[in-house]
Amino acid sequence: MIYQVYPRSFADGNGDGMGDLAGIRSRLPYLRELGVDAVWLSPFYASPQADAGYDVADYRAIDPMFGTLHDADGLIRDAHRLGLRVIVDIVPNHCSDQHDWFQRALTEGPGSPLRDRFHFRPGKGERGQLPPNDWESIFGGPAWTRTENPDGTPGDWYLHLFAPEQPDFNWDHPAVADEFRSILRFWLDMGVDGFRIDVAHGLVKAAGLPDMGHAEQLRLLGNQALPFFDQDGVHEIYRSWRKVLDEYPGERVGVAEAWTPTAERTALYLRPDELHQAFNFHYLNTGWDAGALRAAIDGSLDAMRPVGAPTTWVLSNHDVVRHTTRFAEQGPDQGLRRARAAALLMLALPGSAYVYQGEELGLPEVTDLPDEVRQDPSFFRENGQDGLRDGCRVPIPWTADGTSFGFGDGGSWLPQPPDWGALSVEAQTGDPDSTLELYRRALAVRREHPALGAGSEVAWLDDVPEGVLAFRRTSATRGFVCTVNATGEPVRIPAPGRVLLSSAPATVNGGEVELPADGAVWWEA
C-alpha cells in the first residue's frame, strides 16, 4: 500500500502556511500507524512553482519552500527506521523555463547547441507567425510559444505540452538521456527506494511532429494514439532506467504515470526489463457500477498477467476530483458510503493500492474555492483541463480545531472548509465508525491475511443479484470473500462466512446477510 503525499498540503513544519519536508517527517509515525508500506512524495525540487513544482528548475536541489537536502536526507532516514519506503516524483518530459539549459538556449539564440535539447522550431506563415503544428497544450491553448531573439526580433517557437513555463525535453538528444540517468543515481544514492515517473508516456514525439488535423485533442487522451503520447520509443528509455535501478540493492522501483488507450498498452511499460508498476487510470475512471467495475478489474488483471507485473489500483490523486465527491450523485452521504465501500473493494484486490492523502479521512473535493486563491495553471487558460485541480489539494486536517486544523501554525495556503475539524485525524481516531479507523482496520487485515495483497487472480461468485460484486481469494491455509453491493438498496444473499470487516453495518441472520446499500463486506470463508 503506497500513500501519496502532496508536500504543499500534508503538514507545515515551519508555520508559513505551506507544507514542507519537516512537516512530513513529523507525521511519518501516523503513516506507519495507518499501515502503509511506502510513501510517494510529489515534487519538492527547486522550482518557480508555475505548476506546483512540476516545473523543475534544478532536479538535485530542494525548493526553499520545502526545506533543504538535509531535510530530505533526514526524512528518508526516518522513514526507513519506521519501515517505510520512499518513492519520489521525477519529471522527465519537461522542465521549468528557468532551468539552466533552457535559459542558456534563449540567451544564446538561434544556433545554440542547447536548443537541440528541447523542441525549437521555426513557425509557419510568411513571417513565422504561426505555430509549427496544431498540437494543443493539455492545459489549453496551443502547445507552442514563440521566443524573442537576443536582438529583440521574433524568434523560433518551442514545444510545451503543458504550461508555457514547462518546455518539453527532446529525448532524441543523448545529453538528455545522460542527464536523467545521472539524476536517478543522485537520488538513489540519497537512499530513495524508487521513482514515480510523471508523464511517462510523453517523452518521445512522433518523427517530424506531424499535425493532428483537428482540435479538442485533450478529449482523445487515454482513448487513442496521439503523436505526442505513448510512442514506442519511450520503451528504450525505460530499459536504460531499469538497468540503473538494478544497480542498487533493495528492489528499487519504477512506477509509470502512463495514460494509454488500453490496459494492454500500459502493460508494455512493465515488461520484465522495463518498469515495475503503472497507475491504473482505467480503473480510476470507472464509475460506481458493478458491471463496469468487474470489467475493469478483469481487464486490468488480464493485461498485467503476460508481463508478470502486479496490477495497481487507485481511486484518487492530486490531479482528479476526490472519489468521495465523484461518487456523490445524490449528495455527500451517498458519496461517503460509496467511497468507504470502494476502499474495501480496492484493498481486497491483488496487487498494489495507492491512496491519496486525506482519502483515509473521507475528505470530499473542495468545490467552492474563490477564484483569487486558485493556482492550477489550467484555470488561467482556455479549452484545457477544467482548471479546478486545487479542490483536491486543500491541506488536510489533523486536529478538530485551530486556524488550520493542525496543518501548521500559520494558516494554510488554500482555505479549508470550516467543517473539516470533524473530519480530522484527531476527531476520527478511536471512533470505530470513522473512515480513518476503517482504513486502519482494513490495512491491518490486508497485511495479516495470507489471501490478500499478493497474487493475480480473483474467482468471481456469480450466484449474486445484479448490482452485487462477489469474489473469492484463497491461500493455502485461509479463504477470503469480498462482497460489494453497488445498488442503492439493501440486498440479501447467503452469508459466505464470518464477517471480518464491513464499510457499513451488515446484518447476518439465519445464514443470510443483508448487504447494506452501497456497502462492502470482507468475509473469512
PDB file of C-alpha atoms in Angstrom, residues 156-446:
ATOM      1  CA  ASP A 156      11.557  30.376 -33.083  1.00  0.00           C
ATOM      2  CA  TRP A 157       8.808  28.555 -31.222  1.00  0.00           C
ATOM      3  CA  TYR A 158       9.298  25.925 -28.510  1.00  0.00           C
ATOM      4  CA  LEU A 159       7.071  22.988 -27.599  1.00  0.00           C
ATOM      5  CA  HIS A 160       5.343  22.676 -24.221  1.00  0.00           C
ATOM      6  CA  LEU A 161       2.637  20.050 -23.846  1.00  0.00           C
ATOM      7  CA  PHE A 162       1.683  21.688 -20.554  1.00  0.00           C
ATOM      8  CA  ALA A 163       2.189  25.294 -19.416  1.00  0.00           C
ATOM      9  CA  PRO A 164       4.424  27.688 -21.406  1.00  0.00           C
ATOM     10  CA  GLU A 165       6.722  27.673 -18.361  1.00  0.00           C
ATOM     11  CA  GLN A 166       7.303  23.930 -18.946  1.00  0.00           C
ATOM     12  CA  PRO A 167       9.327  23.357 -22.137  1.00  0.00           C
ATOM     13  CA  ASP A 168       9.465  19.745 -23.306  1.00  0.00           C
ATOM     14  CA  PHE A 169      12.816  17.994 -23.462  1.00  0.00           C
ATOM     15  CA  ASN A 170      13.948  16.451 -26.734  1.00  0.00           C
ATOM     16  CA  TRP A 171      14.673  12.872 -25.748  1.00  0.00           C
ATOM     17  CA  ASP A 172      16.338  12.180 -29.107  1.00  0.00           C
ATOM     18  CA  HIS A 173      19.308  14.156 -27.781  1.00  0.00           C
ATOM     19  CA  PRO A 174      21.803  11.928 -25.906  1.00  0.00           C
ATOM     20  CA  ALA A 175      22.591  14.637 -23.342  1.00  0.00           C
ATOM     21  CA  VAL A 176      19.014  14.490 -22.062  1.00  0.00           C
ATOM     22  CA  ALA A 177      19.198  10.739 -21.522  1.00  0.00           C
ATOM     23  CA  ASP A 178      22.609  11.036 -19.851  1.00  0.00           C
ATOM     24  CA  GLU A 179      21.389  13.796 -17.532  1.00  0.00           C
ATOM     25  CA  PHE A 180      18.395  11.848 -16.293  1.00  0.00           C
ATOM     26  CA  ARG A 181      20.385   8.694 -15.638  1.00  0.00           C
ATOM     27  CA  SER A 182      22.646  10.895 -13.508  1.00  0.00           C
ATOM     28  CA  ILE A 183      19.617  12.385 -11.688  1.00  0.00           C
ATOM     29  CA  LEU A 184      18.302   8.896 -10.955  1.00  0.00           C
ATOM     30  CA  ARG A 185      21.630   7.904  -9.437  1.00  0.00           C
ATOM     31  CA  PHE A 186      21.768  11.102  -7.355  1.00  0.00           C
ATOM     32  CA  TRP A 187      18.501  10.268  -5.593  1.00  0.00           C
ATOM     33  CA  LEU A 188      19.196   6.539  -5.391  1.00  0.00           C
ATOM     34  CA  ASP A 189      22.471   7.425  -3.681  1.00  0.00           C
ATOM     35  CA  MET A 190      20.412   9.548  -1.269  1.00  0.00           C
ATOM     36  CA  GLY A 191      18.544   6.366  -0.367  1.00  0.00           C
ATOM     37  CA  VAL A 192      15.197   6.702  -2.138  1.00  0.00           C
ATOM     38  CA  ASP A 193      13.523   3.404  -2.965  1.00  0.00           C
ATOM     39  CA  GLY A 194      12.141   4.360  -6.347  1.00  0.00           C
ATOM     40  CA  PHE A 195      10.510   6.865  -8.637  1.00  0.00           C
ATOM     41  CA  ARG A 196       7.028   7.769  -9.781  1.00  0.00           C
ATOM     42  CA  ILE A 197       7.583   8.939 -13.357  1.00  0.00           C
ATOM     43  CA  ASP A 198       5.459  11.919 -14.327  1.00  0.00           C
ATOM     44  CA  VAL A 199       4.019  11.846 -17.863  1.00  0.00           C
ATOM     45  CA  ALA A 200       5.928   8.637 -18.518  1.00  0.00           C
ATOM     46  CA  HIS A 201       4.066   8.254 -21.815  1.00  0.00           C
ATOM     47  CA  GLY A 202       5.112  11.657 -23.181  1.00  0.00           C
ATOM     48  CA  LEU A 203       8.874  11.685 -23.591  1.00  0.00           C
ATOM     49  CA  VAL A 204       9.096  10.652 -27.259  1.00  0.00           C
ATOM     50  CA  LYS A 205       7.289  12.526 -30.016  1.00  0.00           C
ATOM     51  CA  ALA A 206       6.418  11.187 -33.467  1.00  0.00           C
ATOM     52  CA  ALA A 207       9.091  11.878 -36.068  1.00  0.00           C
ATOM     53  CA  GLY A 208       8.517  15.157 -37.867  1.00  0.00           C
ATOM     54  CA  LEU A 209       5.997  16.371 -35.260  1.00  0.00           C
ATOM     55  CA  PRO A 210       3.009  15.800 -37.589  1.00  0.00           C
ATOM     56  CA  ASP A 211      -0.251  17.751 -37.310  1.00  0.00           C
ATOM     57  CA  MET A 212      -3.193  16.130 -35.536  1.00  0.00           C
ATOM     58  CA  GLY A 213      -5.651  17.557 -38.052  1.00  0.00           C
ATOM     59  CA  HIS A 214      -8.364  18.574 -35.589  1.00  0.00           C
ATOM     60  CA  ALA A 215      -8.944  20.438 -32.325  1.00  0.00           C
ATOM     61  CA  GLU A 216     -10.115  19.329 -28.846  1.00  0.00           C
ATOM     62  CA  GLN A 217      -7.215  16.898 -28.663  1.00  0.00           C
ATOM     63  CA  LEU A 218      -7.455  16.556 -24.886  1.00  0.00           C
ATOM     64  CA  ARG A 219     -10.668  14.554 -25.349  1.00  0.00           C
ATOM     65  CA  LEU A 220      -8.566  11.841 -27.008  1.00  0.00           C
ATOM     66  CA  LEU A 221      -6.167  11.461 -24.068  1.00  0.00           C
ATOM     67  CA  GLY A 222      -6.214   7.834 -22.988  1.00  0.00           C
ATOM     68  CA  ASN A 223      -8.581   6.901 -25.818  1.00  0.00           C
ATOM     69  CA  GLN A 224      -6.477   6.724 -28.983  1.00  0.00           C
ATOM     70  CA  ALA A 225      -2.927   7.064 -30.247  1.00  0.00           C
ATOM     71  CA  LEU A 226      -1.527  10.603 -30.237  1.00  0.00           C
ATOM     72  CA  PRO A 227       1.681  11.762 -31.957  1.00  0.00           C
ATOM     73  CA  PHE A 228       2.991  13.224 -28.692  1.00  0.00           C
ATOM     74  CA  PHE A 229       1.999  10.449 -26.276  1.00  0.00           C
ATOM     75  CA  ASP A 230       2.675   6.715 -25.886  1.00  0.00           C
ATOM     76  CA  GLN A 231       5.149   6.475 -28.734  1.00  0.00           C
ATOM     77  CA  ASP A 232       7.030   3.179 -28.901  1.00  0.00           C
ATOM     78  CA  GLY A 233      10.381   4.928 -28.457  1.00  0.00           C
ATOM     79  CA  VAL A 234       9.726   5.509 -24.751  1.00  0.00           C
ATOM     80  CA  HIS A 235      10.385   1.850 -24.009  1.00  0.00           C
ATOM     81  CA  GLU A 236      14.072   2.044 -24.852  1.00  0.00           C
ATOM     82  CA  ILE A 237      14.378   4.879 -22.329  1.00  0.00           C
ATOM     83  CA  TYR A 238      12.847   2.789 -19.568  1.00  0.00           C
ATOM     84  CA  ARG A 239      15.041  -0.182 -20.403  1.00  0.00           C
ATOM     85  CA  SER A 240      18.030   2.030 -19.730  1.00  0.00           C
ATOM     86  CA  TRP A 241      16.439   3.264 -16.493  1.00  0.00           C
ATOM     87  CA  ARG A 242      15.778  -0.300 -15.376  1.00  0.00           C
ATOM     88  CA  LYS A 243      19.486  -1.019 -15.663  1.00  0.00           C
ATOM     89  CA  VAL A 244      20.188   1.910 -13.341  1.00  0.00           C
ATOM     90  CA  LEU A 245      17.570   0.752 -10.824  1.00  0.00           C
ATOM     91  CA  ASP A 246      19.004  -2.763 -10.881  1.00  0.00           C
ATOM     92  CA  GLU A 247      22.460  -1.434  -9.969  1.00  0.00           C
ATOM     93  CA  TYR A 248      21.153  -0.659  -6.471  1.00  0.00           C
ATOM     94  CA  PRO A 249      20.216  -3.086  -3.692  1.00  0.00           C
ATOM     95  CA  GLY A 250      16.811  -3.339  -2.087  1.00  0.00           C
ATOM     96  CA  GLU A 251      14.458  -3.783  -5.024  1.00  0.00           C
ATOM     97  CA  ARG A 252      14.273  -0.153  -6.211  1.00  0.00           C
ATOM     98  CA  VAL A 253      11.052   0.501  -8.124  1.00  0.00           C
ATOM     99  CA  GLY A 254       9.920   2.486 -11.166  1.00  0.00           C
ATOM    100  CA  VAL A 255       6.246   3.466 -11.380  1.00  0.00           C
ATOM    101  CA  ALA A 256       4.826   4.893 -14.592  1.00  0.00           C
ATOM    102  CA  GLU A 257       2.171   7.561 -14.854  1.00  0.00           C
ATOM    103  CA  ALA A 258       1.176   6.429 -18.318  1.00  0.00           C
ATOM    104  CA  TRP A 259      -2.090   7.462 -19.948  1.00  0.00           C
ATOM    105  CA  THR A 260      -2.614   4.944 -22.733  1.00  0.00           C
ATOM    106  CA  PRO A 261      -5.580   3.912 -24.890  1.00  0.00           C
ATOM    107  CA  THR A 262      -5.775   0.411 -23.395  1.00  0.00           C
ATOM    108  CA  ALA A 263      -4.600  -1.589 -20.401  1.00  0.00           C
ATOM    109  CA  GLU A 264      -2.605  -3.710 -22.853  1.00  0.00           C
ATOM    110  CA  ARG A 265      -0.652  -0.627 -23.962  1.00  0.00           C
ATOM    111  CA  THR A 266       0.013   0.215 -20.306  1.00  0.00           C
ATOM    112  CA  ALA A 267       1.367  -3.297 -19.765  1.00  0.00           C
ATOM    113  CA  LEU A 268       4.088  -2.672 -22.353  1.00  0.00           C
ATOM    114  CA  TYR A 269       5.752  -0.297 -19.878  1.00  0.00           C
ATOM    115  CA  LEU A 270       6.038  -3.200 -17.440  1.00  0.00           C
ATOM    116  CA  ARG A 271       7.821  -5.850 -19.441  1.00  0.00           C
ATOM    117  CA  PRO A 272      10.475  -7.648 -17.389  1.00  0.00           C
ATOM    118  CA  ASP A 273      13.298  -5.320 -18.497  1.00  0.00           C
ATOM    119  CA  GLU A 274      11.340  -2.061 -18.086  1.00  0.00           C
ATOM    120  CA  LEU A 275       9.396  -0.559 -15.174  1.00  0.00           C
ATOM    121  CA  HIS A 276       7.720  -2.356 -12.286  1.00  0.00           C
ATOM    122  CA  GLN A 277       4.279  -0.766 -11.936  1.00  0.00           C
ATOM    123  CA  ALA A 278       1.976   1.678 -13.690  1.00  0.00           C
ATOM    124  CA  PHE A 279      -1.007   3.617 -12.431  1.00  0.00           C
ATOM    125  CA  ASN A 280      -4.304   2.039 -13.368  1.00  0.00           C
ATOM    126  CA  PHE A 281      -6.184   5.010 -14.807  1.00  0.00           C
ATOM    127  CA  HIS A 282      -8.672   2.693 -16.497  1.00  0.00           C
ATOM    128  CA  TYR A 283      -9.795   1.624 -13.024  1.00  0.00           C
ATOM    129  CA  LEU A 284      -9.696   5.145 -11.596  1.00  0.00           C
ATOM    130  CA  ASN A 285     -12.024   6.345 -14.361  1.00  0.00           C
ATOM    131  CA  THR A 286     -14.598   3.593 -13.766  1.00  0.00           C
ATOM    132  CA  GLY A 287     -17.846   4.752 -12.192  1.00  0.00           C
ATOM    133  CA  TRP A 288     -19.795   3.181  -9.334  1.00  0.00           C
ATOM    134  CA  ASP A 289     -21.340   0.396 -11.385  1.00  0.00           C
ATOM    135  CA  ALA A 290     -20.923  -3.311 -10.646  1.00  0.00           C
ATOM    136  CA  GLY A 291     -20.652  -4.410 -14.273  1.00  0.00           C
ATOM    137  CA  ALA A 292     -18.178  -1.704 -15.209  1.00  0.00           C
ATOM    138  CA  LEU A 293     -16.060  -2.364 -12.121  1.00  0.00           C
ATOM    139  CA  ARG A 294     -15.923  -6.100 -12.809  1.00  0.00           C
ATOM    140  CA  ALA A 295     -14.897  -5.455 -16.416  1.00  0.00           C
ATOM    141  CA  ALA A 296     -12.183  -3.028 -15.319  1.00  0.00           C
ATOM    142  CA  ILE A 297     -10.843  -5.486 -12.742  1.00  0.00           C
ATOM    143  CA  ASP A 298     -10.781  -8.381 -15.202  1.00  0.00           C
ATOM    144  CA  GLY A 299      -9.235  -6.236 -17.945  1.00  0.00           C
ATOM    145  CA  SER A 300      -6.540  -4.943 -15.621  1.00  0.00           C
ATOM    146  CA  LEU A 301      -5.575  -8.368 -14.288  1.00  0.00           C
ATOM    147  CA  ASP A 302      -5.615  -9.906 -17.767  1.00  0.00           C
ATOM    148  CA  ALA A 303      -3.375  -7.164 -19.179  1.00  0.00           C
ATOM    149  CA  MET A 304      -0.731  -7.454 -16.463  1.00  0.00           C
ATOM    150  CA  ARG A 305      -0.542 -11.241 -16.376  1.00  0.00           C
ATOM    151  CA  PRO A 306       1.508 -11.698 -19.600  1.00  0.00           C
ATOM    152  CA  VAL A 307       4.226  -9.303 -18.401  1.00  0.00           C
ATOM    153  CA  GLY A 308       4.277 -10.634 -14.840  1.00  0.00           C
ATOM    154  CA  ALA A 309       3.669  -7.231 -13.271  1.00  0.00           C
ATOM    155  CA  PRO A 310       1.405  -6.540 -10.300  1.00  0.00           C
ATOM    156  CA  THR A 311      -1.812  -4.713 -11.063  1.00  0.00           C
ATOM    157  CA  THR A 312      -2.288  -1.383  -9.314  1.00  0.00           C
ATOM    158  CA  TRP A 313      -5.494   0.169  -8.024  1.00  0.00           C
ATOM    159  CA  VAL A 314      -6.140   3.835  -7.381  1.00  0.00           C
ATOM    160  CA  LEU A 315      -9.230   5.906  -6.657  1.00  0.00           C
ATOM    161  CA  SER A 316      -7.873   9.458  -6.302  1.00  0.00           C
ATOM    162  CA  ASN A 317      -4.746  11.560  -6.737  1.00  0.00           C
ATOM    163  CA  HIS A 318      -3.648  15.191  -6.930  1.00  0.00           C
ATOM    164  CA  ASP A 319      -4.994  15.649 -10.465  1.00  0.00           C
ATOM    165  CA  VAL A 320      -8.568  14.353 -10.207  1.00  0.00           C
ATOM    166  CA  VAL A 321     -11.721  15.095  -8.237  1.00  0.00           C
ATOM    167  CA  ARG A 322     -11.695  13.145  -4.973  1.00  0.00           C
ATOM    168  CA  HIS A 323     -13.764   9.994  -5.354  1.00  0.00           C
ATOM    169  CA  THR A 324     -15.882  10.813  -2.315  1.00  0.00           C
ATOM    170  CA  THR A 325     -17.299  13.635  -4.455  1.00  0.00           C
ATOM    171  CA  ARG A 326     -17.189  11.810  -7.801  1.00  0.00           C
ATOM    172  CA  PHE A 327     -19.437   9.087  -6.386  1.00  0.00           C
ATOM    173  CA  ALA A 328     -21.883  11.541  -4.766  1.00  0.00           C
ATOM    174  CA  GLU A 329     -24.600  11.536  -7.402  1.00  0.00           C
ATOM    175  CA  GLN A 330     -27.289  12.086  -4.763  1.00  0.00           C
ATOM    176  CA  GLY A 331     -25.374  14.007  -2.155  1.00  0.00           C
ATOM    177  CA  PRO A 332     -22.363  13.756   0.169  1.00  0.00           C
ATOM    178  CA  ASP A 333     -23.767  10.965   2.347  1.00  0.00           C
ATOM    179  CA  GLN A 334     -24.032   8.688  -0.672  1.00  0.00           C
ATOM    180  CA  GLY A 335     -20.557   9.732  -1.800  1.00  0.00           C
ATOM    181  CA  LEU A 336     -19.006   8.773   1.518  1.00  0.00           C
ATOM    182  CA  ARG A 337     -20.847   5.427   1.667  1.00  0.00           C
ATOM    183  CA  ARG A 338     -19.614   4.550  -1.811  1.00  0.00           C
ATOM    184  CA  ALA A 339     -16.082   5.779  -1.069  1.00  0.00           C
ATOM    185  CA  ARG A 340     -15.842   3.550   2.013  1.00  0.00           C
ATOM    186  CA  ALA A 341     -17.096   0.556   0.038  1.00  0.00           C
ATOM    187  CA  ALA A 342     -14.749   1.370  -2.849  1.00  0.00           C
ATOM    188  CA  ALA A 343     -11.821   1.385  -0.421  1.00  0.00           C
ATOM    189  CA  LEU A 344     -12.609  -2.135   0.776  1.00  0.00           C
ATOM    190  CA  LEU A 345     -13.063  -3.315  -2.811  1.00  0.00           C
ATOM    191  CA  MET A 346      -9.722  -1.820  -3.866  1.00  0.00           C
ATOM    192  CA  LEU A 347      -7.838  -3.191  -0.858  1.00  0.00           C
ATOM    193  CA  ALA A 348      -9.245  -6.683  -1.451  1.00  0.00           C
ATOM    194  CA  LEU A 349      -7.821  -6.910  -4.976  1.00  0.00           C
ATOM    195  CA  PRO A 350      -4.435  -8.487  -5.793  1.00  0.00           C
ATOM    196  CA  GLY A 351      -1.595  -6.065  -6.382  1.00  0.00           C
ATOM    197  CA  SER A 352      -0.622  -2.638  -5.063  1.00  0.00           C
ATOM    198  CA  ALA A 353      -3.063   0.007  -3.855  1.00  0.00           C
ATOM    199  CA  TYR A 354      -2.300   3.740  -4.000  1.00  0.00           C
ATOM    200  CA  VAL A 355      -4.062   6.014  -1.508  1.00  0.00           C
ATOM    201  CA  TYR A 356      -4.088   9.797  -1.850  1.00  0.00           C
ATOM    202  CA  GLN A 357      -3.583  11.808   1.336  1.00  0.00           C
ATOM    203  CA  GLY A 358      -6.862  12.558   3.114  1.00  0.00           C
ATOM    204  CA  GLU A 359      -8.654   9.741   1.327  1.00  0.00           C
ATOM    205  CA  GLU A 360      -8.469   7.767   4.576  1.00  0.00           C
ATOM    206  CA  LEU A 361     -10.366  10.635   6.249  1.00  0.00           C
ATOM    207  CA  GLY A 362     -13.155  10.568   3.695  1.00  0.00           C
ATOM    208  CA  LEU A 363     -12.320  14.112   2.578  1.00  0.00           C
ATOM    209  CA  PRO A 364     -14.556  15.479  -0.177  1.00  0.00           C
ATOM    210  CA  GLU A 365     -13.471  17.734  -3.028  1.00  0.00           C
ATOM    211  CA  VAL A 366     -13.498  21.416  -2.107  1.00  0.00           C
ATOM    212  CA  THR A 367     -15.675  22.828  -4.860  1.00  0.00           C
ATOM    213  CA  ASP A 368     -16.183  26.410  -3.683  1.00  0.00           C
ATOM    214  CA  LEU A 369     -12.667  27.845  -3.623  1.00  0.00           C
ATOM    215  CA  PRO A 370     -12.731  31.518  -4.637  1.00  0.00           C
ATOM    216  CA  ASP A 371     -11.072  32.314  -7.942  1.00  0.00           C
ATOM    217  CA  GLU A 372      -8.487  34.574  -6.325  1.00  0.00           C
ATOM    218  CA  VAL A 373      -6.856  31.711  -4.396  1.00  0.00           C
ATOM    219  CA  ARG A 374      -6.642  29.219  -7.261  1.00  0.00           C
ATOM    220  CA  GLN A 375      -3.209  28.261  -8.567  1.00  0.00           C
ATOM    221  CA  ASP A 376      -3.883  25.495 -11.105  1.00  0.00           C
ATOM    222  CA  PRO A 377      -2.265  26.824 -14.334  1.00  0.00           C
ATOM    223  CA  SER A 378      -5.018  25.329 -16.479  1.00  0.00           C
ATOM    224  CA  PHE A 379      -7.525  27.548 -14.619  1.00  0.00           C
ATOM    225  CA  PHE A 380      -5.987  30.541 -16.390  1.00  0.00           C
ATOM    226  CA  ARG A 381      -6.011  29.063 -19.902  1.00  0.00           C
ATOM    227  CA  GLU A 382      -8.824  28.160 -22.258  1.00  0.00           C
ATOM    228  CA  ASN A 383     -10.020  24.789 -23.551  1.00  0.00           C
ATOM    229  CA  GLY A 384      -7.723  22.669 -21.407  1.00  0.00           C
ATOM    230  CA  GLN A 385      -8.401  20.744 -18.225  1.00  0.00           C
ATOM    231  CA  ASP A 386     -11.229  22.089 -16.098  1.00  0.00           C
ATOM    232  CA  GLY A 387      -8.691  24.115 -14.109  1.00  0.00           C
ATOM    233  CA  LEU A 388     -10.106  23.008 -10.781  1.00  0.00           C
ATOM    234  CA  ARG A 389      -7.388  20.677  -9.512  1.00  0.00           C
ATOM    235  CA  ASP A 390      -6.876  22.914  -6.486  1.00  0.00           C
ATOM    236  CA  GLY A 391     -10.014  21.391  -4.968  1.00  0.00           C
ATOM    237  CA  CYS A 392      -8.267  18.090  -4.205  1.00  0.00           C
ATOM    238  CA  ARG A 393      -5.112  19.829  -2.956  1.00  0.00           C
ATOM    239  CA  VAL A 394      -6.524  21.682   0.045  1.00  0.00           C
ATOM    240  CA  PRO A 395      -4.372  20.980   3.150  1.00  0.00           C
ATOM    241  CA  ILE A 396      -5.653  18.074   5.207  1.00  0.00           C
ATOM    242  CA  PRO A 397      -6.969  18.484   8.788  1.00  0.00           C
ATOM    243  CA  TRP A 398      -5.091  16.952  11.717  1.00  0.00           C
ATOM    244  CA  THR A 399      -6.897  18.435  14.720  1.00  0.00           C
ATOM    245  CA  ALA A 400     -10.510  19.272  15.458  1.00  0.00           C
ATOM    246  CA  ASP A 401      -9.849  22.985  15.893  1.00  0.00           C
ATOM    247  CA  GLY A 402      -7.204  25.635  15.294  1.00  0.00           C
ATOM    248  CA  THR A 403      -6.639  28.106  12.475  1.00  0.00           C
ATOM    249  CA  SER A 404      -5.664  25.342  10.060  1.00  0.00           C
ATOM    250  CA  PHE A 405      -6.920  22.252  11.906  1.00  0.00           C
ATOM    251  CA  GLY A 406      -3.381  21.309  12.909  1.00  0.00           C
ATOM    252  CA  PHE A 407      -1.869  21.658   9.435  1.00  0.00           C
ATOM    253  CA  GLY A 408       0.510  24.283  10.819  1.00  0.00           C
ATOM    254  CA  ASP A 409       0.778  27.392  12.984  1.00  0.00           C
ATOM    255  CA  GLY A 410       0.463  29.873  10.122  1.00  0.00           C
ATOM    256  CA  GLY A 411      -2.798  29.051   8.371  1.00  0.00           C
ATOM    257  CA  SER A 412      -2.949  27.155   5.084  1.00  0.00           C
ATOM    258  CA  TRP A 413      -2.085  28.163   1.539  1.00  0.00           C
ATOM    259  CA  LEU A 414      -5.569  27.144   0.357  1.00  0.00           C
ATOM    260  CA  PRO A 415      -8.563  27.775   2.645  1.00  0.00           C
ATOM    261  CA  GLN A 416     -10.006  24.702   4.362  1.00  0.00           C
ATOM    262  CA  PRO A 417     -13.771  24.268   4.768  1.00  0.00           C
ATOM    263  CA  PRO A 418     -14.900  25.367   8.242  1.00  0.00           C
ATOM    264  CA  ASP A 419     -16.462  21.952   8.996  1.00  0.00           C
ATOM    265  CA  TRP A 420     -13.284  19.944   8.350  1.00  0.00           C
ATOM    266  CA  GLY A 421     -12.480  19.697  12.052  1.00  0.00           C
ATOM    267  CA  ALA A 422     -14.990  16.848  12.280  1.00  0.00           C
ATOM    268  CA  LEU A 423     -13.039  15.002   9.563  1.00  0.00           C
ATOM    269  CA  SER A 424      -9.634  15.499  11.193  1.00  0.00           C
ATOM    270  CA  VAL A 425      -7.307  12.737  12.295  1.00  0.00           C
ATOM    271  CA  GLU A 426      -7.885  13.765  15.911  1.00  0.00           C
ATOM    272  CA  ALA A 427     -11.680  13.633  15.620  1.00  0.00           C
ATOM    273  CA  GLN A 428     -11.729  10.273  13.843  1.00  0.00           C
ATOM    274  CA  THR A 429      -9.091   8.455  15.893  1.00  0.00           C
ATOM    275  CA  GLY A 430     -10.747   5.989  18.238  1.00  0.00           C
ATOM    276  CA  ASP A 431     -14.178   6.318  16.644  1.00  0.00           C
ATOM    277  CA  PRO A 432     -14.983   2.772  15.445  1.00  0.00           C
ATOM    278  CA  ASP A 433     -17.408   4.123  12.835  1.00  0.00           C
ATOM    279  CA  SER A 434     -14.963   6.624  11.308  1.00  0.00           C
ATOM    280  CA  THR A 435     -13.429   6.284   7.871  1.00  0.00           C
ATOM    281  CA  LEU A 436      -9.924   6.569   9.326  1.00  0.00           C
ATOM    282  CA  GLU A 437     -10.470   3.588  11.629  1.00  0.00           C
ATOM    283  CA  LEU A 438     -11.983   1.661   8.717  1.00  0.00           C
ATOM    284  CA  TYR A 439      -8.766   2.182   6.735  1.00  0.00           C
ATOM    285  CA  ARG A 440      -6.617   1.251   9.730  1.00  0.00           C
ATOM    286  CA  ARG A 441      -8.519  -1.992  10.288  1.00  0.00           C
ATOM    287  CA  ALA A 442      -8.588  -2.811   6.566  1.00  0.00           C
ATOM    288  CA  LEU A 443      -4.839  -2.341   6.196  1.00  0.00           C
ATOM    289  CA  ALA A 444      -4.171  -4.418   9.311  1.00  0.00           C
ATOM    290  CA  VAL A 445      -6.301  -7.278   7.937  1.00  0.00           C
ATOM    291  CA  ARG A 446      -4.718  -6.908   4.497  1.00  0.00           C
TER     292      ARG A 446
END
